[in-house]
Amino acid sequence: SKIKYKPVDEDHPMLPRPPYALNKTAAENMYSFYYSVHGLKTVSLRISNPYGPGSQMKHSKYSMINWFIRQAMDGYSLKIFGDGEQVRDYIYVEDLAEAFITASITSECYGKVFNVGSGTGVRFIDMAESVVRSVGMGNVEKVPWPKDYVNVETGDYVADITRIKAACNWKSSVSFQEGIDRTVAFYRVNQRHYW
């Protein structure tokens, strides 16, 4: 659904429309049910946009940053829709793994929902330009929004990570640029395994 306010906290209205979003919301409700009724130690994590080493690079479906790194390393243009001013919250994969581990072993987290992100917004154009700089190849090209994408664009998203910081004493530690540089370095060495 469209973002109503930023940063987005766990109480932000959810109006899931696509089946993917409906399934995620249903899963959260099931975890809450099993925690409340059966005492199962569950935690729901709402993950922003992960990136980093080890992700598949065959298409953009799972990580725009990783896809853009591949495109830049192959010397292609990184195509961004519109003016590139849309904002997203990106989280480095090691920080994400740390959040999963910390939340799963912290009893104060059980039965709750948490946003997991960096808590910092990055404009899409800045993300793409960071990739090009780090890779040393490629370029950024602005293209018009496809008609079918305009309707699903949520608006700017930055995760409010106040709750997970308080409950789990967790926050991301890898800066955006450091994460980009680490990811590029990984794929320079391991490119043949992921292309």
XYZ file of C-alpha atoms in Angstrom:
195
model
C 0.000 0.000 0.000
C 1.011 3.633 -0.273
C 3.247 5.003 2.465
C 1.316 7.390 4.737
C 4.223 8.716 6.840
C 7.982 8.329 7.281
C 9.802 6.721 8.830
C 7.443 3.754 8.666
C 6.876 2.152 12.061
C 5.283 -1.203 12.855
C 1.883 0.473 13.397
C 1.758 1.928 9.883
C -1.533 0.983 8.176
C -1.201 -2.105 6.014
C -3.500 -2.522 3.054
C -1.920 -5.446 1.210
C -3.233 -5.919 -2.307
C -0.954 -8.195 -4.319
C -0.935 -11.882 -3.303
C 2.695 -11.600 -2.148
C 1.808 -8.853 0.353
C -1.341 -10.698 1.443
C 0.695 -13.839 2.167
C 3.239 -11.918 4.239
C 0.465 -10.326 6.300
C -1.249 -13.697 6.772
C 2.044 -15.246 7.929
C 2.525 -12.488 10.506
C -0.972 -13.141 11.839
C -0.313 -16.889 12.043
C 2.929 -16.325 13.965
C 1.077 -14.064 16.386
C -1.634 -16.702 16.833
C 0.848 -19.510 17.532
C 2.728 -17.343 20.003
C -0.448 -16.274 21.843
C -2.234 -19.627 21.864
C 0.578 -22.190 21.906
C 3.536 -20.260 23.312
C 5.624 -20.877 20.202
C 8.626 -18.522 20.197
C 7.926 -16.510 17.063
C 9.216 -13.175 15.815
C 8.090 -11.388 12.654
C 10.656 -9.249 10.878
C 9.625 -6.761 8.206
C 12.752 -6.485 6.118
C 13.559 -3.451 4.008
C 15.715 -3.887 0.878
C 18.567 -6.354 1.486
C 21.741 -6.478 -0.571
C 25.175 -8.001 -0.316
C 27.348 -11.006 -1.145
C 25.787 -14.342 -1.993
C 22.595 -13.152 -3.648
C 21.590 -14.411 -7.076
C 22.355 -11.984 -9.886
C 20.270 -13.328 -12.765
C 17.471 -10.733 -12.498
C 16.279 -7.796 -10.408
C 13.467 -9.602 -8.592
C 15.258 -10.084 -5.256
C 17.761 -7.225 -4.994
C 17.984 -4.108 -7.124
C 21.431 -3.280 -5.785
C 22.851 -6.699 -6.619
C 21.232 -6.570 -10.053
C 22.669 -3.090 -10.655
C 26.114 -4.323 -9.594
C 25.899 -7.069 -12.208
C 24.703 -4.623 -14.855
C 27.546 -2.199 -14.067
C 30.170 -4.974 -13.989
C 28.932 -6.080 -17.409
C 29.246 -2.474 -18.659
C 25.519 -1.834 -19.100
C 23.393 1.174 -18.225
C 21.568 1.108 -14.903
C 18.018 2.055 -15.860
C 16.070 3.951 -13.220
C 12.434 4.938 -13.524
C 11.521 8.610 -13.513
C 13.828 11.112 -11.850
C 15.295 8.634 -9.356
C 14.195 10.711 -6.372
C 12.272 7.822 -4.781
C 13.797 6.864 -1.423
C 14.432 3.363 -0.095
C 15.991 1.873 3.023
C 18.721 -0.661 2.195
C 20.186 -3.185 4.635
C 23.442 -5.051 4.195
C 23.066 -8.844 4.391
C 25.414 -9.280 7.387
C 23.383 -6.745 9.373
C 20.223 -8.589 8.365
C 21.642 -11.936 9.507
C 22.634 -10.346 12.817
C 19.062 -9.054 13.260
C 17.634 -12.540 12.629
C 19.973 -14.157 15.138
C 19.532 -11.476 17.786
C 15.721 -11.450 17.537
C 15.531 -15.254 17.619
C 17.454 -15.523 20.910
C 16.036 -12.476 22.709
C 12.952 -13.347 24.753
C 11.751 -9.707 24.721
C 11.271 -10.109 20.954
C 9.009 -13.168 21.053
C 5.488 -12.642 19.763
C 6.316 -9.243 18.301
C 6.768 -7.595 14.915
C 9.843 -5.518 14.084
C 11.053 -3.464 11.166
C 14.565 -4.379 10.079
C 16.430 -1.850 7.982
C 19.204 0.666 8.257
C 16.784 3.370 9.366
C 18.309 5.634 6.718
C 16.815 6.580 3.374
C 18.842 6.628 0.161
C 17.540 8.152 -3.062
C 17.379 5.609 -5.876
C 19.600 7.724 -8.113
C 22.211 7.981 -5.346
C 22.151 4.206 -4.920
C 22.678 3.674 -8.649
C 25.477 6.254 -8.821
C 27.178 4.626 -5.802
C 27.153 1.294 -7.620
C 28.669 2.822 -10.775
C 31.387 4.561 -8.724
C 32.251 1.428 -6.770
C 32.304 -0.819 -9.845
C 34.118 1.753 -11.991
C 31.967 0.862 -15.012
C 28.456 1.380 -16.312
C 26.315 4.487 -16.221
C 22.929 5.625 -14.941
C 20.096 6.148 -17.422
C 16.724 7.652 -16.517
C 13.752 6.076 -18.299
C 9.997 6.751 -18.068
C 7.969 4.783 -15.546
C 6.237 1.793 -17.183
C 2.465 2.234 -16.882
C 2.000 -0.979 -14.887
C 4.690 0.061 -12.358
C 3.168 3.444 -11.516
C 0.215 1.783 -9.780
C 2.381 -0.386 -7.516
C 4.957 2.259 -6.528
C 4.521 2.666 -2.768
C 6.313 5.972 -2.329
C 9.390 6.686 -0.260
C 10.194 4.068 2.379
C 12.444 4.375 5.412
C 12.084 1.862 8.255
C 11.653 3.117 11.798
C 13.883 0.677 13.713
C 13.260 2.157 17.171
C 11.435 -0.940 18.456
C 14.054 -3.510 17.471
C 16.787 -1.277 18.903
C 14.935 -1.122 22.223
C 13.876 -4.789 22.431
C 16.949 -6.489 20.976
C 19.670 -3.871 21.316
C 20.206 -4.259 17.557
C 20.960 -1.749 14.832
C 22.714 -1.975 11.506
C 26.441 -1.332 11.615
C 27.592 -1.413 7.980
C 27.243 1.936 6.199
C 25.552 2.021 2.816
C 28.733 2.793 0.860
C 30.786 0.251 2.801
C 28.165 -2.389 2.013
C 28.238 -1.502 -1.687
C 32.039 -1.690 -1.749
C 32.092 -5.051 0.071
C 29.483 -6.460 -2.294
C 31.354 -5.314 -5.399
C 34.602 -6.782 -4.022
C 32.856 -10.124 -3.378
C 31.458 -10.366 -6.910
C 34.765 -9.374 -8.498
C 36.260 -12.530 -6.941
C 33.199 -14.793 -7.276
C 31.553 -13.549 -10.462
C 31.702 -16.883 -12.311
C 29.578 -18.545 -9.591
C 26.736 -16.020 -9.794
C 26.352 -14.954 -13.426
